[in-house]
Structure formats: structure tokens, C-alpha cells
Amino acid sequence: MSNIRFEGALWYAPIQKLSCTIVGVGATGSYLSFLLGRAGVKMMYLVDPDYLEAHNLASQLYPMQDLNLSKVAACKKMLTNYTDVYTIRTKENRIEEVPDLLNSSIITSTLD
């Protein structure tokens, strides 16, 4: 359990019931998804059509081993390895419709 230190905090139980959609998991979105996962969010929907390239490594929270993966695949891998997020849905292409996105408690746009 990666966030055991937060048990007992007033905000901890409510945040576990939240779902989050992050559109753009590059520089800002990779860090935001990690921090929300560590804080206790249990469901995330990640959207980004881009792939991880070498020039991304300086500003994004991904290791060199993830080069050429889609950013959502790299983000899902990171969340699976280092957080307690138990449901991670991904979309590797541009958003054409938004119904699923509107069901999230938190929706962020971290596009460049």
C-alpha cells in the first residue's frame, strides 16, 4: 500500500471514491497522475495520442526503458508499479466524444 501514511487524514477516505480523467500525460500530466495516485485516487482515465520520445525524458516522469511506448501505456505502467490506483483506462487517440470523460470527479487538461 503506497499511501498508508495518509490513513486517518480527513481527506483520505473521500479521495479514494474519486475518479480522475487526465487529458495529456506528458510533462504536467505524468506528474499529476502520479501524485493523484499516491494521494489515493483509485480510478484514472488517461488520454493522450502521443508516444514517448527521447526529448520527452527531461520533463516527463518516465524512464528511458519506456521510449517508444505510447504515453498512456507508460503512464499506466508507472501507476501500476508505484501507486494503488486499481482501475486505469486508457485512450491512445484524440478525443472525438466526451461522455465517458464527464463521469469523472476530476477532469484535467494538461495538453501542450
mmCIF file with all atom_site columns, C-alpha atoms in Angstrom:
data_model
loop_
_atom_site.group_PDB
_atom_site.id
_atom_site.type_symbol
_atom_site.label_atom_id
_atom_site.label_alt_id
_atom_site.label_comp_id
_atom_site.label_asym_id
_atom_site.label_entity_id
_atom_site.label_seq_id
_atom_site.pdbx_PDB_ins_code
_atom_site.Cartn_x
_atom_site.Cartn_y
_atom_site.Cartn_z
_atom_site.occupancy
_atom_site.B_iso_or_equiv
_atom_site.pdbx_formal_charge
_atom_site.auth_seq_id
_atom_site.auth_comp_id
_atom_site.auth_asym_id
_atom_site.auth_atom_id
_atom_site.pdbx_PDB_model_num
ATOM 1   C CA . MET A 1 1   ? 0.000   0.000  0.000   1.00 0.00 ? 1   MET A CA 1
ATOM 2   C CA . SER A 1 2   ? 1.799   3.108  -1.243  1.00 0.00 ? 2   SER A CA 1
ATOM 3   C CA . ASN A 1 3   ? -0.279  5.693  0.617   1.00 0.00 ? 3   ASN A CA 1
ATOM 4   C CA . ILE A 1 4   ? -0.565  4.146  4.084   1.00 0.00 ? 4   ILE A CA 1
ATOM 5   C CA . ARG A 1 5   ? 0.880   7.309  5.639   1.00 0.00 ? 5   ARG A CA 1
ATOM 6   C CA . PHE A 1 6   ? -2.323  9.181  4.735   1.00 0.00 ? 6   PHE A CA 1
ATOM 7   C CA . GLU A 1 7   ? -4.694  6.868  6.621   1.00 0.00 ? 7   GLU A CA 1
ATOM 8   C CA . GLY A 1 8   ? -6.564  8.881  9.215   1.00 0.00 ? 8   GLY A CA 1
ATOM 9   C CA . ALA A 1 9   ? -6.275  12.161 7.289   1.00 0.00 ? 9   ALA A CA 1
ATOM 10  C CA . LEU A 1 10  ? -9.699  13.802 6.881   1.00 0.00 ? 10  LEU A CA 1
ATOM 11  C CA . TRP A 1 11  ? -9.389  13.943 3.090   1.00 0.00 ? 11  TRP A CA 1
ATOM 12  C CA . TYR A 1 12  ? -8.115  10.380 2.586   1.00 0.00 ? 12  TYR A CA 1
ATOM 13  C CA . ALA A 1 13  ? -11.394 8.402  2.626   1.00 0.00 ? 13  ALA A CA 1
ATOM 14  C CA . PRO A 1 14  ? -13.222 10.849 0.300   1.00 0.00 ? 14  PRO A CA 1
ATOM 15  C CA . ILE A 1 15  ? -10.382 10.951 -2.266  1.00 0.00 ? 15  ILE A CA 1
ATOM 16  C CA . GLN A 1 16  ? -10.491 7.165  -2.608  1.00 0.00 ? 16  GLN A CA 1
ATOM 17  C CA . LYS A 1 17  ? -14.004 7.489  -4.046  1.00 0.00 ? 17  LYS A CA 1
ATOM 18  C CA . LEU A 1 18  ? -12.955 9.941  -6.756  1.00 0.00 ? 18  LEU A CA 1
ATOM 19  C CA . SER A 1 19  ? -12.271 9.153  -10.376 1.00 0.00 ? 19  SER A CA 1
ATOM 20  C CA . CYS A 1 20  ? -9.970  11.270 -12.481 1.00 0.00 ? 20  CYS A CA 1
ATOM 21  C CA . THR A 1 21  ? -9.596  11.928 -16.201 1.00 0.00 ? 21  THR A CA 1
ATOM 22  C CA . ILE A 1 22  ? -6.258  13.333 -17.308 1.00 0.00 ? 22  ILE A CA 1
ATOM 23  C CA . VAL A 1 23  ? -6.141  14.527 -20.905 1.00 0.00 ? 23  VAL A CA 1
ATOM 24  C CA . GLY A 1 24  ? -2.457  14.807 -21.785 1.00 0.00 ? 24  GLY A CA 1
ATOM 25  C CA . VAL A 1 25  ? 0.018   12.692 -19.785 1.00 0.00 ? 25  VAL A CA 1
ATOM 26  C CA . GLY A 1 26  ? 3.209   14.452 -20.811 1.00 0.00 ? 26  GLY A CA 1
ATOM 27  C CA . ALA A 1 27  ? 5.167   16.914 -18.660 1.00 0.00 ? 27  ALA A CA 1
ATOM 28  C CA . THR A 1 28  ? 2.391   18.072 -16.329 1.00 0.00 ? 28  THR A CA 1
ATOM 29  C CA . GLY A 1 29  ? 0.043   15.104 -16.745 1.00 0.00 ? 29  GLY A CA 1
ATOM 30  C CA . SER A 1 30  ? 2.627   12.434 -15.894 1.00 0.00 ? 30  SER A CA 1
ATOM 31  C CA . TYR A 1 31  ? 3.434   14.098 -12.571 1.00 0.00 ? 31  TYR A CA 1
ATOM 32  C CA . LEU A 1 32  ? -0.206  14.922 -11.827 1.00 0.00 ? 32  LEU A CA 1
ATOM 33  C CA . SER A 1 33  ? -1.341  11.337 -12.409 1.00 0.00 ? 33  SER A CA 1
ATOM 34  C CA . PHE A 1 34  ? 1.431   10.036 -10.161 1.00 0.00 ? 34  PHE A CA 1
ATOM 35  C CA . LEU A 1 35  ? 0.628   12.475 -7.342  1.00 0.00 ? 35  LEU A CA 1
ATOM 36  C CA . LEU A 1 36  ? -3.118  11.808 -7.516  1.00 0.00 ? 36  LEU A CA 1
ATOM 37  C CA . GLY A 1 37  ? -2.423  8.071  -7.495  1.00 0.00 ? 37  GLY A CA 1
ATOM 38  C CA . ARG A 1 38  ? -0.160  8.382  -4.471  1.00 0.00 ? 38  ARG A CA 1
ATOM 39  C CA . ALA A 1 39  ? -2.779  10.525 -2.720  1.00 0.00 ? 39  ALA A CA 1
ATOM 40  C CA . GLY A 1 40  ? -5.349  7.732  -3.076  1.00 0.00 ? 40  GLY A CA 1
ATOM 41  C CA . VAL A 1 41  ? -7.431  8.225  -6.244  1.00 0.00 ? 41  VAL A CA 1
ATOM 42  C CA . LYS A 1 42  ? -8.473  4.695  -7.270  1.00 0.00 ? 42  LYS A CA 1
ATOM 43  C CA . MET A 1 43  ? -9.732  5.184  -10.850 1.00 0.00 ? 43  MET A CA 1
ATOM 44  C CA . MET A 1 44  ? -7.995  7.071  -13.659 1.00 0.00 ? 44  MET A CA 1
ATOM 45  C CA . TYR A 1 45  ? -8.805  7.574  -17.312 1.00 0.00 ? 45  TYR A CA 1
ATOM 46  C CA . LEU A 1 46  ? -5.694  8.598  -19.272 1.00 0.00 ? 46  LEU A CA 1
ATOM 47  C CA . VAL A 1 47  ? -5.952  10.190 -22.714 1.00 0.00 ? 47  VAL A CA 1
ATOM 48  C CA . ASP A 1 48  ? -3.022  11.048 -24.998 1.00 0.00 ? 48  ASP A CA 1
ATOM 49  C CA . PRO A 1 49  ? -2.319  10.161 -28.643 1.00 0.00 ? 49  PRO A CA 1
ATOM 50  C CA . ASP A 1 50  ? 1.448   10.749 -28.364 1.00 0.00 ? 50  ASP A CA 1
ATOM 51  C CA . TYR A 1 51  ? 4.396   8.385  -27.951 1.00 0.00 ? 51  TYR A CA 1
ATOM 52  C CA . LEU A 1 52  ? 7.361   8.782  -25.609 1.00 0.00 ? 52  LEU A CA 1
ATOM 53  C CA . GLU A 1 53  ? 10.470  10.118 -27.377 1.00 0.00 ? 53  GLU A CA 1
ATOM 54  C CA . ALA A 1 54  ? 13.983  10.806 -26.080 1.00 0.00 ? 54  ALA A CA 1
ATOM 55  C CA . HIS A 1 55  ? 13.438  14.567 -25.894 1.00 0.00 ? 55  HIS A CA 1
ATOM 56  C CA . ASN A 1 56  ? 10.486  13.952 -23.505 1.00 0.00 ? 56  ASN A CA 1
ATOM 57  C CA . LEU A 1 57  ? 12.631  12.341 -20.806 1.00 0.00 ? 57  LEU A CA 1
ATOM 58  C CA . ALA A 1 58  ? 13.940  15.626 -19.385 1.00 0.00 ? 58  ALA A CA 1
ATOM 59  C CA . SER A 1 59  ? 10.484  16.915 -18.474 1.00 0.00 ? 59  SER A CA 1
ATOM 60  C CA . GLN A 1 60  ? 8.271   13.846 -18.062 1.00 0.00 ? 60  GLN A CA 1
ATOM 61  C CA . LEU A 1 61  ? 8.091   11.238 -15.322 1.00 0.00 ? 61  LEU A CA 1
ATOM 62  C CA . TYR A 1 62  ? 9.090   8.229  -17.424 1.00 0.00 ? 62  TYR A CA 1
ATOM 63  C CA . PRO A 1 63  ? 12.249  6.106  -17.540 1.00 0.00 ? 63  PRO A CA 1
ATOM 64  C CA . MET A 1 64  ? 14.385  5.550  -20.627 1.00 0.00 ? 64  MET A CA 1
ATOM 65  C CA . GLN A 1 65  ? 13.139  1.946  -20.854 1.00 0.00 ? 65  GLN A CA 1
ATOM 66  C CA . ASP A 1 66  ? 9.696   3.285  -21.849 1.00 0.00 ? 66  ASP A CA 1
ATOM 67  C CA . LEU A 1 67  ? 10.924  5.039  -25.006 1.00 0.00 ? 67  LEU A CA 1
ATOM 68  C CA . ASN A 1 68  ? 8.604   4.415  -27.967 1.00 0.00 ? 68  ASN A CA 1
ATOM 69  C CA . LEU A 1 69  ? 5.694   3.321  -25.775 1.00 0.00 ? 69  LEU A CA 1
ATOM 70  C CA . SER A 1 70  ? 2.528   5.339  -26.022 1.00 0.00 ? 70  SER A CA 1
ATOM 71  C CA . LYS A 1 71  ? 2.443   7.903  -23.241 1.00 0.00 ? 71  LYS A CA 1
ATOM 72  C CA . VAL A 1 72  ? -0.727  6.380  -21.810 1.00 0.00 ? 72  VAL A CA 1
ATOM 73  C CA . ALA A 1 73  ? 0.911   2.912  -21.733 1.00 0.00 ? 73  ALA A CA 1
ATOM 74  C CA . ALA A 1 74  ? 3.992   4.353  -19.989 1.00 0.00 ? 74  ALA A CA 1
ATOM 75  C CA . CYS A 1 75  ? 1.779   6.240  -17.530 1.00 0.00 ? 75  CYS A CA 1
ATOM 76  C CA . LYS A 1 76  ? -0.332  3.163  -16.811 1.00 0.00 ? 76  LYS A CA 1
ATOM 77  C CA . LYS A 1 77  ? 2.859   1.153  -16.189 1.00 0.00 ? 77  LYS A CA 1
ATOM 78  C CA . MET A 1 78  ? 4.150   3.797  -13.781 1.00 0.00 ? 78  MET A CA 1
ATOM 79  C CA . LEU A 1 79  ? 0.819   3.976  -11.911 1.00 0.00 ? 79  LEU A CA 1
ATOM 80  C CA . THR A 1 80  ? 0.626   0.184  -11.678 1.00 0.00 ? 80  THR A CA 1
ATOM 81  C CA . ASN A 1 81  ? 4.163   -0.050 -10.292 1.00 0.00 ? 81  ASN A CA 1
ATOM 82  C CA . TYR A 1 82  ? 4.133   2.852  -7.841  1.00 0.00 ? 82  TYR A CA 1
ATOM 83  C CA . THR A 1 83  ? 0.559   3.625  -6.757  1.00 0.00 ? 83  THR A CA 1
ATOM 84  C CA . ASP A 1 84  ? -2.582  1.894  -5.548  1.00 0.00 ? 84  ASP A CA 1
ATOM 85  C CA . VAL A 1 85  ? -4.767  3.011  -8.465  1.00 0.00 ? 85  VAL A CA 1
ATOM 86  C CA . TYR A 1 86  ? -6.805  -0.110 -9.223  1.00 0.00 ? 86  TYR A CA 1
ATOM 87  C CA . THR A 1 87  ? -8.654  0.910  -12.394 1.00 0.00 ? 87  THR A CA 1
ATOM 88  C CA . ILE A 1 88  ? -6.737  2.571  -15.216 1.00 0.00 ? 88  ILE A CA 1
ATOM 89  C CA . ARG A 1 89  ? -8.459  3.112  -18.547 1.00 0.00 ? 89  ARG A CA 1
ATOM 90  C CA . THR A 1 90  ? -6.520  4.479  -21.489 1.00 0.00 ? 90  THR A CA 1
ATOM 91  C CA . LYS A 1 91  ? -7.290  6.127  -24.797 1.00 0.00 ? 91  LYS A CA 1
ATOM 92  C CA . GLU A 1 92  ? -4.424  6.476  -27.271 1.00 0.00 ? 92  GLU A CA 1
ATOM 93  C CA . ASN A 1 93  ? -6.169  8.631  -29.835 1.00 0.00 ? 93  ASN A CA 1
ATOM 94  C CA . ARG A 1 94  ? -7.722  12.067 -29.921 1.00 0.00 ? 94  ARG A CA 1
ATOM 95  C CA . ILE A 1 95  ? -10.980 12.713 -28.141 1.00 0.00 ? 95  ILE A CA 1
ATOM 96  C CA . GLU A 1 96  ? -13.908 12.674 -30.536 1.00 0.00 ? 96  GLU A CA 1
ATOM 97  C CA . GLU A 1 97  ? -16.672 12.139 -27.978 1.00 0.00 ? 97  GLU A CA 1
ATOM 98  C CA . VAL A 1 98  ? -16.764 13.031 -24.296 1.00 0.00 ? 98  VAL A CA 1
ATOM 99  C CA . PRO A 1 99  ? -19.496 11.022 -22.496 1.00 0.00 ? 99  PRO A CA 1
ATOM 100 C CA . ASP A 1 100 ? -17.056 8.761  -20.577 1.00 0.00 ? 100 ASP A CA 1
ATOM 101 C CA . LEU A 1 101 ? -14.942 11.737 -19.581 1.00 0.00 ? 101 LEU A CA 1
ATOM 102 C CA . LEU A 1 102 ? -17.878 13.519 -17.987 1.00 0.00 ? 102 LEU A CA 1
ATOM 103 C CA . ASN A 1 103 ? -18.333 10.739 -15.436 1.00 0.00 ? 103 ASN A CA 1
ATOM 104 C CA . SER A 1 104 ? -15.089 11.639 -13.647 1.00 0.00 ? 104 SER A CA 1
ATOM 105 C CA . SER A 1 105 ? -14.954 13.563 -10.378 1.00 0.00 ? 105 SER A CA 1
ATOM 106 C CA . ILE A 1 106 ? -11.815 15.402 -11.545 1.00 0.00 ? 106 ILE A CA 1
ATOM 107 C CA . ILE A 1 107 ? -11.135 16.295 -15.188 1.00 0.00 ? 107 ILE A CA 1
ATOM 108 C CA . THR A 1 108 ? -7.864  17.949 -16.179 1.00 0.00 ? 108 THR A CA 1
ATOM 109 C CA . SER A 1 109 ? -6.484  19.166 -19.471 1.00 0.00 ? 109 SER A CA 1
ATOM 110 C CA . THR A 1 110 ? -2.706  19.126 -19.451 1.00 0.00 ? 110 THR A CA 1
ATOM 111 C CA . LEU A 1 111 ? -2.130  19.358 -23.186 1.00 0.00 ? 111 LEU A CA 1
ATOM 112 C CA . ASP A 1 112 ? 0.859   21.188 -24.637 1.00 0.00 ? 112 ASP A CA 1
#
